[in-house]
Coordinates of C-alpha atoms (C1' of nucleotides) in Angstrom, one line a residue:
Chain A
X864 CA 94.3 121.7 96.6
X865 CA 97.6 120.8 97.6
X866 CA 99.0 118.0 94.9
X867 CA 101.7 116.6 97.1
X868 CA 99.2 115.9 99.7
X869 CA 96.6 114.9 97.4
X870 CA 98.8 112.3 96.2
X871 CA 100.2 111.3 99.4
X872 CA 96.6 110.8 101.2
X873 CA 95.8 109.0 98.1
X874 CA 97.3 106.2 99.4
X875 CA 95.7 105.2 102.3
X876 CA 92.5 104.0 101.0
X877 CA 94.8 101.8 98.2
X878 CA 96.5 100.4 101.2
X879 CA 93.3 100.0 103.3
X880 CA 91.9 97.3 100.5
X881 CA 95.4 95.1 101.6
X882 CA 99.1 95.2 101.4
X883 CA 101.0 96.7 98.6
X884 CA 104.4 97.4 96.8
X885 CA 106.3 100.3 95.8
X886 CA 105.5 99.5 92.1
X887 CA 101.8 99.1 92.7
X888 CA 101.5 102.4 95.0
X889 CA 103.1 104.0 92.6
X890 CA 101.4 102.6 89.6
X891 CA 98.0 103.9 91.5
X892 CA 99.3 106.8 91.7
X893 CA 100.2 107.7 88.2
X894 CA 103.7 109.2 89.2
X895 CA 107.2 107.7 89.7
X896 CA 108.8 105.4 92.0
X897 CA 110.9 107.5 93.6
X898 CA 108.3 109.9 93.8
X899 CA 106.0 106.9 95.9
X900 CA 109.0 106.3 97.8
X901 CA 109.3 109.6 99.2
X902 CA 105.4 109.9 100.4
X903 CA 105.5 106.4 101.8
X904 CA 108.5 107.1 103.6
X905 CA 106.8 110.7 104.9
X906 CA 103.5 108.5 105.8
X907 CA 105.7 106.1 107.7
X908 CA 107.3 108.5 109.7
X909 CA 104.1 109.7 110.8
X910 CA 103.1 105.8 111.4
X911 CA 100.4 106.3 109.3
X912 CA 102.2 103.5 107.2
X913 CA 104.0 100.7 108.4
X914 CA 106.3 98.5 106.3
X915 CA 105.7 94.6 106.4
X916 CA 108.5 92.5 107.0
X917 CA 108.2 91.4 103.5
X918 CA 108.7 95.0 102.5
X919 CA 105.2 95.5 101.5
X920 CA 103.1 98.3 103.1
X921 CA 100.1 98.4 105.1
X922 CA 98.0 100.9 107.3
X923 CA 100.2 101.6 110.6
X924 CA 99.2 101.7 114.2
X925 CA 99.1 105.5 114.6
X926 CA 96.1 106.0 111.8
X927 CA 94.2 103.1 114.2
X928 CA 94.8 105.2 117.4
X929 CA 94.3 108.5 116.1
X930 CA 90.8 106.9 114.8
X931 CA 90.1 105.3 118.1
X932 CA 90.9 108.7 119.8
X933 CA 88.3 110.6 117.7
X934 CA 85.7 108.6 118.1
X935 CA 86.3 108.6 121.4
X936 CA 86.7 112.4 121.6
X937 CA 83.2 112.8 120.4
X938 CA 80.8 113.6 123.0
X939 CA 77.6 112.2 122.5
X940 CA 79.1 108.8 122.5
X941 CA 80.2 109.3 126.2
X942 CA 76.7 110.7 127.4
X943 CA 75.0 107.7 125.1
X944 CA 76.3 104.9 126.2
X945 CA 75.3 104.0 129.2
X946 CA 72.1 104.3 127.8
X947 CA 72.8 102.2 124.7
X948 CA 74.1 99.6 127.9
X949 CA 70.4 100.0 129.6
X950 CA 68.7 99.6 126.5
X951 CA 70.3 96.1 125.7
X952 CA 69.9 95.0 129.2
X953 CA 66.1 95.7 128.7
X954 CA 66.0 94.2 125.2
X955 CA 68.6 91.9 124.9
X956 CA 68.8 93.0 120.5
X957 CA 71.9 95.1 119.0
X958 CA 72.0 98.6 119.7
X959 CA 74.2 101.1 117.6
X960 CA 74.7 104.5 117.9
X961 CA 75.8 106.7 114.6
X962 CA 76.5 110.2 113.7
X963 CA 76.1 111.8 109.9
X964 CA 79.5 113.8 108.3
X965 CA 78.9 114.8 105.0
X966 CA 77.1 112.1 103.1
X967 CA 78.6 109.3 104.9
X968 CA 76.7 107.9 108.2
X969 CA 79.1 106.3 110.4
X970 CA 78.6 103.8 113.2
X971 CA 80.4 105.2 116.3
X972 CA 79.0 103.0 119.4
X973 CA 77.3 99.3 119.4
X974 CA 76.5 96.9 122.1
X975 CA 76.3 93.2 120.6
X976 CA 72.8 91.3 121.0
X977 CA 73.1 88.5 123.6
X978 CA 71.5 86.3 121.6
X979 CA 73.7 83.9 119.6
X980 CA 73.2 85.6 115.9
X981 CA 75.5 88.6 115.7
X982 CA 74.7 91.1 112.9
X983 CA 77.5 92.2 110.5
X984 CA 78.8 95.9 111.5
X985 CA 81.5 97.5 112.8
X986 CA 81.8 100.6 114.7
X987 CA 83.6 103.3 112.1
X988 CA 82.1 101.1 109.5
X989 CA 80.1 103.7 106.7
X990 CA 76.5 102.6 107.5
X991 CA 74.1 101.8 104.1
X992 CA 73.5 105.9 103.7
X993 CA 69.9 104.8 101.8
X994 CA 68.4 101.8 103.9
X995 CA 69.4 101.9 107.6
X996 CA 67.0 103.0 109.9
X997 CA 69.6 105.5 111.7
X998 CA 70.8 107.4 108.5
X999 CA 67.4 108.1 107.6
X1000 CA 67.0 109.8 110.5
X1001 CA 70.4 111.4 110.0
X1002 CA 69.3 112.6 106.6
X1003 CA 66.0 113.7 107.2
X1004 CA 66.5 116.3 109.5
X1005 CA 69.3 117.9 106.4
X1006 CA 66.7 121.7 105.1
X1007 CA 65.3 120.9 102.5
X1008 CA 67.6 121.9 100.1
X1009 CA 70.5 120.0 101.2
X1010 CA 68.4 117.0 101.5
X1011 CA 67.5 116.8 97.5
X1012 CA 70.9 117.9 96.9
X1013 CA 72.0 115.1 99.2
X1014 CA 69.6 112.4 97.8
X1015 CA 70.5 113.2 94.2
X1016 CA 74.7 112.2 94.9
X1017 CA 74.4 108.7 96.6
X1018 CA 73.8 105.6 95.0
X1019 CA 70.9 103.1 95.6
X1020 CA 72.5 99.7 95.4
X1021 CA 69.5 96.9 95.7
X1022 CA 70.7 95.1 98.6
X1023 CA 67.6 93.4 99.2
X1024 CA 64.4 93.5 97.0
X1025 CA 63.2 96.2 99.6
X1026 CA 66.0 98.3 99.3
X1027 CA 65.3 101.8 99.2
X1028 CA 65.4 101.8 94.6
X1029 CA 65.7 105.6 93.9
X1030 CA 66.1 109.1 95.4
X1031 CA 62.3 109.9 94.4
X1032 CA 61.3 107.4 96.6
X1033 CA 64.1 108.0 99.6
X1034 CA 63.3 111.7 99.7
X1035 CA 59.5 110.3 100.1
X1036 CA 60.7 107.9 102.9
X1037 CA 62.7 110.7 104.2
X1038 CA 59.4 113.3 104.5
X1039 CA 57.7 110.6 106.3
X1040 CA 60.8 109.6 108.9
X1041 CA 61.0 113.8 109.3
X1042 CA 57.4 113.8 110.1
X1043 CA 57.0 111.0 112.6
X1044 CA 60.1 111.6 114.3
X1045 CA 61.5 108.1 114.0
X1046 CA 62.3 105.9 111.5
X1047 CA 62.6 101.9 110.4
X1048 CA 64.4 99.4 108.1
X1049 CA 62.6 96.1 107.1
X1050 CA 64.5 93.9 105.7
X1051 CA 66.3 96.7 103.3
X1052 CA 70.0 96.0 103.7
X1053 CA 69.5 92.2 104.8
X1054 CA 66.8 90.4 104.0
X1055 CA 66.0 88.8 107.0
X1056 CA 67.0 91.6 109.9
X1057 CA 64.3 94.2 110.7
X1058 CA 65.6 97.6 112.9
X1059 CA 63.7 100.7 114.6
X1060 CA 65.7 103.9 115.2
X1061 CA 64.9 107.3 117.2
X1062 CA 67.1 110.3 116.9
X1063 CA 69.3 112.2 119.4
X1064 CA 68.6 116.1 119.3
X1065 CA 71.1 118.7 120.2
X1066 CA 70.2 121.8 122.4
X1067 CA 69.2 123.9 118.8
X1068 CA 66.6 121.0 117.9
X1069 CA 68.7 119.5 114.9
X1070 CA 69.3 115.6 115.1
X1071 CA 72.8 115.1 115.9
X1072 CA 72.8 111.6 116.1
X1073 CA 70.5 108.3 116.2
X1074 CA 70.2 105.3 118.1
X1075 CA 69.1 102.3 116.6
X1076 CA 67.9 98.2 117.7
X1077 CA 68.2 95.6 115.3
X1078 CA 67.1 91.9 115.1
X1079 CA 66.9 89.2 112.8
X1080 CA 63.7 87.6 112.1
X1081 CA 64.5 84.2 113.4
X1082 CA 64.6 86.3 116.6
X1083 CA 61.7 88.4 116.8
X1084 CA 58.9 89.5 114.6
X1085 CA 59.3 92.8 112.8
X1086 CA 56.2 93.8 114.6
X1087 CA 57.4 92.5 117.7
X1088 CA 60.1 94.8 117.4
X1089 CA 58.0 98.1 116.6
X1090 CA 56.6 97.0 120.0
X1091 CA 59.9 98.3 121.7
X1092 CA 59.9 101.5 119.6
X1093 CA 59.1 103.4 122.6
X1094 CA 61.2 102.3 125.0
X1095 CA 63.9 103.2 121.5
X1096 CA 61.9 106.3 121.8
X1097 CA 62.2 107.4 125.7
X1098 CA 65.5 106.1 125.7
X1099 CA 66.9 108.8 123.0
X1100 CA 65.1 111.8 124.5
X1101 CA 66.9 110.7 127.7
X1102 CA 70.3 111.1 126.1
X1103 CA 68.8 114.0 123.8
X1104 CA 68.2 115.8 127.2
X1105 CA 71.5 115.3 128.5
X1106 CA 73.2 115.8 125.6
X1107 CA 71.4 119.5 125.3
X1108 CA 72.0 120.5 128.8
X1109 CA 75.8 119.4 128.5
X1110 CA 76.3 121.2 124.8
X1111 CA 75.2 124.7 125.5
X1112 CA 78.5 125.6 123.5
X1113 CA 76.5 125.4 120.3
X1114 CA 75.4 129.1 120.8
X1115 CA 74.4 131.3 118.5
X1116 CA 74.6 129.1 115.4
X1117 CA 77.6 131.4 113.9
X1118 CA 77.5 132.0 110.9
X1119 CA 74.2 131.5 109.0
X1120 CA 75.9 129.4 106.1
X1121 CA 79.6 128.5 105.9
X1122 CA 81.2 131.2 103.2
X1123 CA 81.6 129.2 99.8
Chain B
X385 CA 111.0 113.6 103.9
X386 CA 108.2 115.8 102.3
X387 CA 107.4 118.9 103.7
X388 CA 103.9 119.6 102.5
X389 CA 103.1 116.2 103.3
X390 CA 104.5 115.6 106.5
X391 CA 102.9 119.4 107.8
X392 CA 99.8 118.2 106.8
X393 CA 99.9 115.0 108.7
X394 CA 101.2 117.0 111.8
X395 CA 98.0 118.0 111.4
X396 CA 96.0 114.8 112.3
X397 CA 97.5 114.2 115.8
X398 CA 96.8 117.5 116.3
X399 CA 93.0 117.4 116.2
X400 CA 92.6 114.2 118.2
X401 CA 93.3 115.9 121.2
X402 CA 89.5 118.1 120.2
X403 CA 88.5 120.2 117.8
X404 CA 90.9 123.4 116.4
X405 CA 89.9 126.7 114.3
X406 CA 92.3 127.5 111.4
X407 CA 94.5 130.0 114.0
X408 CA 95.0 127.2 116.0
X409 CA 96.4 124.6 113.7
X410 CA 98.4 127.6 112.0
X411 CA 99.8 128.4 115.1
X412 CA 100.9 124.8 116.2
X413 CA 102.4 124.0 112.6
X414 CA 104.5 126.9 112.7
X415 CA 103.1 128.2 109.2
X416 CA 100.8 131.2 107.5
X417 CA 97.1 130.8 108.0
X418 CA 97.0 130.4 104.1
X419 CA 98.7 127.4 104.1
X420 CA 97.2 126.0 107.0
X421 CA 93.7 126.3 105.2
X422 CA 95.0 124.8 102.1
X423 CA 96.6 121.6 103.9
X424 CA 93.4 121.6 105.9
X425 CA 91.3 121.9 102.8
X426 CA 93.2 119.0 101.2
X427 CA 92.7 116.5 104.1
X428 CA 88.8 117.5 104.0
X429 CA 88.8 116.3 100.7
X430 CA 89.8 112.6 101.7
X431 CA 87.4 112.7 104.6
X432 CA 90.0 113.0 107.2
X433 CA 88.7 115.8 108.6
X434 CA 85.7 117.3 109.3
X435 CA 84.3 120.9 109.7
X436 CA 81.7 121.6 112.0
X437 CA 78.9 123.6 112.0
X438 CA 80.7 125.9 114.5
X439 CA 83.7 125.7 111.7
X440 CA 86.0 124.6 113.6
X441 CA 88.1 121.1 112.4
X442 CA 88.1 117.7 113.8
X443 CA 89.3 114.1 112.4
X444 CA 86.5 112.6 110.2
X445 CA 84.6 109.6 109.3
X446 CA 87.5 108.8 107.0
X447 CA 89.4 108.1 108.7
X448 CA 88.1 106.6 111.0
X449 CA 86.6 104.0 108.2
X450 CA 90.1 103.7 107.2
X451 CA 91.3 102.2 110.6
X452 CA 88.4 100.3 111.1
X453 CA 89.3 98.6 107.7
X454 CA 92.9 98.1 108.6
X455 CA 92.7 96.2 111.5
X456 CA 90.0 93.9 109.5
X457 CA 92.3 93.1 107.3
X458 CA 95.0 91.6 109.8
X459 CA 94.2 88.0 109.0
X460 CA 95.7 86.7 112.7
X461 CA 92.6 88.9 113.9
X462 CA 90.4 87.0 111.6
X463 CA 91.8 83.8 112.7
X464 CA 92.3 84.3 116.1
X465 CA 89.0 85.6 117.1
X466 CA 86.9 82.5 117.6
X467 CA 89.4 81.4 120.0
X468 CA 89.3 84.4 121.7
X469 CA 85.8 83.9 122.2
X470 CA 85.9 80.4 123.2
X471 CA 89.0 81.6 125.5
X472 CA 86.0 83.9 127.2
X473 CA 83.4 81.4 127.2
X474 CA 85.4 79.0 129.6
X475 CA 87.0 81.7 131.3
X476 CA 84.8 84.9 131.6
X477 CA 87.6 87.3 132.0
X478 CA 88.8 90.0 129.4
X479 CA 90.5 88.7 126.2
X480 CA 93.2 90.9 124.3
X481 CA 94.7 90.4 121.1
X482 CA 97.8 92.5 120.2
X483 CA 100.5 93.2 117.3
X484 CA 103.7 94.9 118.1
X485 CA 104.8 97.6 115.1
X486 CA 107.8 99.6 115.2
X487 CA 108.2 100.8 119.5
X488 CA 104.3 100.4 119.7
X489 CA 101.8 97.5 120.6
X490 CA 98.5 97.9 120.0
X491 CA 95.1 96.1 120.9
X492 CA 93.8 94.5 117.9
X493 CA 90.6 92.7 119.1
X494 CA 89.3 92.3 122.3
X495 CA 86.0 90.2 124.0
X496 CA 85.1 92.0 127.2
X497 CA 84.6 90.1 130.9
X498 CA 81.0 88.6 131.8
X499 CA 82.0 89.8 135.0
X500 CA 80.5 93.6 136.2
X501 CA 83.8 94.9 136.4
X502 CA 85.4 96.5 133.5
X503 CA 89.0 97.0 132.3
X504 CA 90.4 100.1 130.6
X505 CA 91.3 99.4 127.1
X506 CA 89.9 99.6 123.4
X507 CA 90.7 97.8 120.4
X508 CA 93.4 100.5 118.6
X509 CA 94.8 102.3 122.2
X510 CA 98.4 101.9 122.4
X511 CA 99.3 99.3 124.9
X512 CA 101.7 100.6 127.9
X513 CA 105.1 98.9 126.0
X514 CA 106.8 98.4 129.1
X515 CA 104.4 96.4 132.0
X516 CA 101.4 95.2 129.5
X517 CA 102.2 91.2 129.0
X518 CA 101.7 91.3 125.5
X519 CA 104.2 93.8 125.1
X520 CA 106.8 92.1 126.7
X521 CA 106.1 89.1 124.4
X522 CA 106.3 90.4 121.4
X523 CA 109.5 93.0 122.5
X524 CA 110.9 89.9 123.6
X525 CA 111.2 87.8 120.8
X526 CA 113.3 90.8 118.6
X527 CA 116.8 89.7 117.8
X528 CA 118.9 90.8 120.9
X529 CA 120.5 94.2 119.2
X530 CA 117.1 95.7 118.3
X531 CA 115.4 94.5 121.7
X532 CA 118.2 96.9 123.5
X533 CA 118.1 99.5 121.0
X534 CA 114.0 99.6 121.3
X535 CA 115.0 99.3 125.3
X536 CA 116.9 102.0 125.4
X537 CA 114.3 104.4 123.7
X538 CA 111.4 103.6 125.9
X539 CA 109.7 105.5 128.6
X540 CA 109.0 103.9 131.6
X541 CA 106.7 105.6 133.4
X542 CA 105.7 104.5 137.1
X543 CA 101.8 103.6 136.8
X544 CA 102.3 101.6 139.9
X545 CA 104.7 100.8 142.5
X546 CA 105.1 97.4 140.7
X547 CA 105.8 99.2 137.1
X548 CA 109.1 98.0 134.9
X549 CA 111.3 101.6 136.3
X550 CA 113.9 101.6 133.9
X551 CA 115.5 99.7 130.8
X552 CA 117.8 97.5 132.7
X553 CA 115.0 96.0 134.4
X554 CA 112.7 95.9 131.3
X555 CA 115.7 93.6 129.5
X556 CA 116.0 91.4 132.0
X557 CA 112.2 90.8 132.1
X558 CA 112.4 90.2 128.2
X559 CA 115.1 87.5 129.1
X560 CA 112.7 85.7 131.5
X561 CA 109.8 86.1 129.1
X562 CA 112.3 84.9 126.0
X563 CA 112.7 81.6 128.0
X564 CA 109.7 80.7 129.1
X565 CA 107.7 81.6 126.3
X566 CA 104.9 83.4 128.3
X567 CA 104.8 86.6 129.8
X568 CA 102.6 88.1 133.0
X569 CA 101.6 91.6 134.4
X570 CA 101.1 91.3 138.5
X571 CA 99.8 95.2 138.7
X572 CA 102.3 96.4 136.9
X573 CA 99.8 99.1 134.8
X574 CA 96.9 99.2 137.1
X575 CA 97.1 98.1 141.1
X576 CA 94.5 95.6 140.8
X577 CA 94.6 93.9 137.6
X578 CA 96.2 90.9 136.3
X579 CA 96.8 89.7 133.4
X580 CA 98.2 86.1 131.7
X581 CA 99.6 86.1 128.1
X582 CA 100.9 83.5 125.6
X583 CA 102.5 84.2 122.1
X584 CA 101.1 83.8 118.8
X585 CA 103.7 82.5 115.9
X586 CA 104.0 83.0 112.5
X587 CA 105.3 80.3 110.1
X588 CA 109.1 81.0 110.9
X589 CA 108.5 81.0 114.4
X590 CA 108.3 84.6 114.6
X591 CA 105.7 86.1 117.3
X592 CA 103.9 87.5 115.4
X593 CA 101.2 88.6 117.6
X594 CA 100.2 87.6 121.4
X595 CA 96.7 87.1 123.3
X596 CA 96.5 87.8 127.3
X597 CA 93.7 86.9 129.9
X598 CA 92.9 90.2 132.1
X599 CA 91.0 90.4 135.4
X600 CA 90.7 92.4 138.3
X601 CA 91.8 90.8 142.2
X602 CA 88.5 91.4 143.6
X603 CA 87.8 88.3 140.7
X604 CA 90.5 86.0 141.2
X605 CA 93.9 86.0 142.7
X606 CA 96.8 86.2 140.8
X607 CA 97.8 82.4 142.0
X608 CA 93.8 81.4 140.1
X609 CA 94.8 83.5 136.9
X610 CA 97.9 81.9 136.7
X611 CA 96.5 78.4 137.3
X612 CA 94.8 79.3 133.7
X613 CA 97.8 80.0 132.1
X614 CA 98.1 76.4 130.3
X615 CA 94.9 76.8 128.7
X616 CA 95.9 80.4 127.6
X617 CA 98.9 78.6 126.1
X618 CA 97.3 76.2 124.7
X619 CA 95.0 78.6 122.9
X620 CA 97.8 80.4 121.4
X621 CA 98.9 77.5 119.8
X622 CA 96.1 76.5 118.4
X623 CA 96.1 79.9 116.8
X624 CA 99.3 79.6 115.8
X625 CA 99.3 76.2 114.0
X626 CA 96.5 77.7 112.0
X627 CA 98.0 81.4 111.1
X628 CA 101.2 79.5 110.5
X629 CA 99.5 77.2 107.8
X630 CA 97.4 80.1 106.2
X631 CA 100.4 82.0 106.0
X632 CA 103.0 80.2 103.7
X633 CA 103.3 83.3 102.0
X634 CA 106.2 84.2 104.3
X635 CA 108.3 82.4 102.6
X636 CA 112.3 82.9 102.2
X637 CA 112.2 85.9 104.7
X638 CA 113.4 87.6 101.7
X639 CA 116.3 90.0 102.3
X640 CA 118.5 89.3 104.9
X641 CA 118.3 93.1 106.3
X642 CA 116.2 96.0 105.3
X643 CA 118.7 97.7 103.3
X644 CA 119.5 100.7 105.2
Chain C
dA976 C1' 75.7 153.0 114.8
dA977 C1' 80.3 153.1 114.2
dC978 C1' 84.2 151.2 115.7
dG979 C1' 87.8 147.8 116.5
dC980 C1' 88.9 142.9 116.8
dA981 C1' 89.1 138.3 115.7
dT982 C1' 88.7 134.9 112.3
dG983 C1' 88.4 133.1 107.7
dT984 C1' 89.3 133.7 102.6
dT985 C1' 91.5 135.1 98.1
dG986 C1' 95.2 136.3 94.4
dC987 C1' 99.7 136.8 93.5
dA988 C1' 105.0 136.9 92.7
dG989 C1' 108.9 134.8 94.1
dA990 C1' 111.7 130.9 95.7
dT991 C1' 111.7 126.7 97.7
dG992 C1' 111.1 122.1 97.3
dA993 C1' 108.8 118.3 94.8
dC994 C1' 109.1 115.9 90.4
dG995 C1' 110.9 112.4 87.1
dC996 C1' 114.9 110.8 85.1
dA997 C1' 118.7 107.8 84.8
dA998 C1' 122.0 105.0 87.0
dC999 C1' 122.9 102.0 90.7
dA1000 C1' 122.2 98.2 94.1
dA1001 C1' 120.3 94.0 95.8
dC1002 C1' 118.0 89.9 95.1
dA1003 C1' 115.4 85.8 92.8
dG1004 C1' 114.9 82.9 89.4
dT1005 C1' 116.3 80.4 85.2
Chain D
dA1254 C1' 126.4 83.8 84.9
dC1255 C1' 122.7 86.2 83.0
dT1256 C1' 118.3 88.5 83.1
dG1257 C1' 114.3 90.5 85.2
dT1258 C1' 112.3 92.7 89.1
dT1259 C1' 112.2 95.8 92.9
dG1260 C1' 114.0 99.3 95.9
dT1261 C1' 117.2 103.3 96.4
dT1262 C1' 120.0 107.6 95.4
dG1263 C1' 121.6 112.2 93.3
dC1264 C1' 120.4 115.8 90.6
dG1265 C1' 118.7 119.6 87.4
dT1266 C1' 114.5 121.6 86.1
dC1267 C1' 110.3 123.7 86.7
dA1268 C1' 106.0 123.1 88.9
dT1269 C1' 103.9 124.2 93.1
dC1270 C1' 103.9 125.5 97.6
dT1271 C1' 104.7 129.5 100.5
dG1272 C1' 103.8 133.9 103.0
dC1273 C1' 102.2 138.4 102.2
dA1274 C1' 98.8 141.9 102.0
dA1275 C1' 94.2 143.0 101.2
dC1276 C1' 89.5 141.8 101.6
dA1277 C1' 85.3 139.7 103.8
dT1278 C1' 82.5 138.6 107.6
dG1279 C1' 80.7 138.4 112.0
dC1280 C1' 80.9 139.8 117.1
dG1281 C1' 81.3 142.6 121.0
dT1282 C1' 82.2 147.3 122.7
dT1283 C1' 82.0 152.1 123.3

DNA sequence: AACGCATGTTGCAGATGACGCAACAACAGT
DNA sequence: ACTGTTGTTGCGTCATCTGCAACATGCGTT
């Protein structure tokens, strides 16, 4: 809406993928240097930006705290985590913790397994929106509506051969993880890690977050690991509870749809 | 530099302190609703914030994916982290990793204690500039002119009885830290906790980033913490003889001066 | 129910401020 | 010394951002 700021925030994810100079950013852009010189300079003022010795820029300092203070900021991570701790403890596997905006599903907590193999995710990483155990349960709980909507807009990259192929068949997989109230992923984003999830309710009912273990195969069966779907299970009504009693701001839920 | 731009991004810090409605962030800008809801609009595009089902704004997944991305792509963090591990496995105290930008530090990796007891920190906080050992290595080693000018802006706030109180004191500190090329924190943030650091160096001898060993006295003494110090220094070098090598693309620190 | 109140949204005319140009400066390499 | 590359500055023009005023919507009160 605002060109300026278009432009201007249309440089962070340029510098995200690594170092670059005026020329390129502005290049990217499409406009003039001097034009890239003056939203750099606004973005490093900010610290949203910081210049490399070499002159170069990169992503600055501030844009890592401000990230670190909203995940922080968001609630059901506090309540969850000494739950996600427990759940480790019990299990000794990888436990995450994510929350759904928009069509992304982001990773926002994660205690590492305490077995040698470490899986590959980050917390504020965007989670594989079609295959992961978590974002189906994120996804499934969307009305109807949104949900086709939803499934028609992302893209079904084969990851593994049992990646999740098309939106007839996620919307399928979706109806089923809606209906039994938990959800799986076998192998779908890497071949050899399996994963059980439960979801986190809010006080109105609608999943506002899901918890997740995961395991590679050289671990523990995948069967072996549906074994501890109930403790998952328990374990996310437990935060599910809390998190209900300690949200009764959601209210009335306002509006019934956001206008346009 | 640019107004739009930089009201926009006034925006961001804004919202990490919790969630705002459009009055609110009108308010605090200092501008007309309607503009307000078009920067606000703008940065929703990009993912940097978020509305929630109760409308109001917070900072989104964006941007938090953005962060999470930038501090990947710090190659000393890459090649510094199995050492930090291994600097855990033999000691089983808290590991930090920080880079100094502009007046702030900040944590870029961290392996927690095997010990009970936690510390108070997170991978993207800000670290306190003026007791935190890390700081103090990487303020020290600026060329004498900035180091008082960057002196001379700090806050020094009194966390503990045994805080840095005021400039003059900081700069002789740097001195001693300069010389001995390591750096300590005896309670100087939090009464009980120590902490041991050594610097990282770039190819030109530069620090260009510095690793500290935390832990609490109920754990060790200060003397026992200290009698680790060699192998923290040690470690650092290691580090440092590697980033050094993978980084000839330093080069002829280029021009002499940022011009201007 | 009807009312006011608070909050979010839209279209518009006017003026501010952002745009690109062109010229300059500072280096690096040949 | 010359040439090419990259960053920086001042400025006139015109796009674009701004604030206003009016409308929309929901909530709580009388």
């Amino acid at each position: 809406m605002s060109q300026t700021v278009d432009r201007a925030l249309g440089i962070l994810p340029l510098l995200a993928r690594g170092p670059a100079d005026l020329g390129r950013v502005a290049e990217s852009l499409g406009v003039h240097k001097s034009t890239a010189l003056r939203l750099l300079r606004t973005l490093h003022e900010h610290g949203l930006v910081y210049r490399q010795p070499d002159q170069r820029y990169r992503l600055g300092a501030r844009l890592i705290a401000l990230a670190q203070e909203a995940v922080e900021s968001l609630d059901v991570r506090g309540i969850a985590h000494p739950h996600l701790l427990a759940l480790n403890e019990r299990t000794g596997h990888t436990v995450h913790l994510a929350v759904r905006e928009e069509d992304e599903v982001i990773y926002i907590d994660k205690v590492e397994s305490r077995y040698p193999v470490r899986m590959y995710s980050r917390i504020g990483r965007p989670v594989a929106t079609t295959v992961a155990a978590v974002a189906k349960l994120l996804l499934a709980d969307l009305p109807e509506e949104e949900r086709r909507a939803t499934a028609a807009r992302l893209d079904y990259p084969r990851y593994t051969a049992r990646s999740t192929p098309d939106a007839a068949s996620f919307l399928r997989e979706l109806a089923t993880v809606r209906a039994q109230g938990w959800a799986t992923d076998l192998g779908g984003h890497e071949e050899s890690i399996n994963c059980v999830a439960a979801p986190v309710r809010g006080a109105d009912g609608r999943v506002a977050a899901a918890m997740s273990l995961s395991a590679p195969n050289v671990v523990v069966t995948a069967e072996d690991l549906l074994a501890l779907l109930p403790l998952v299970r328990r374990t996310a009504e437990a935060v599910s509870r809390e998190y209900a009693g300690h949200t009764p701001r959601q209210g009335s839920a306002s509006r019934k749809d956001a206008p346009r």
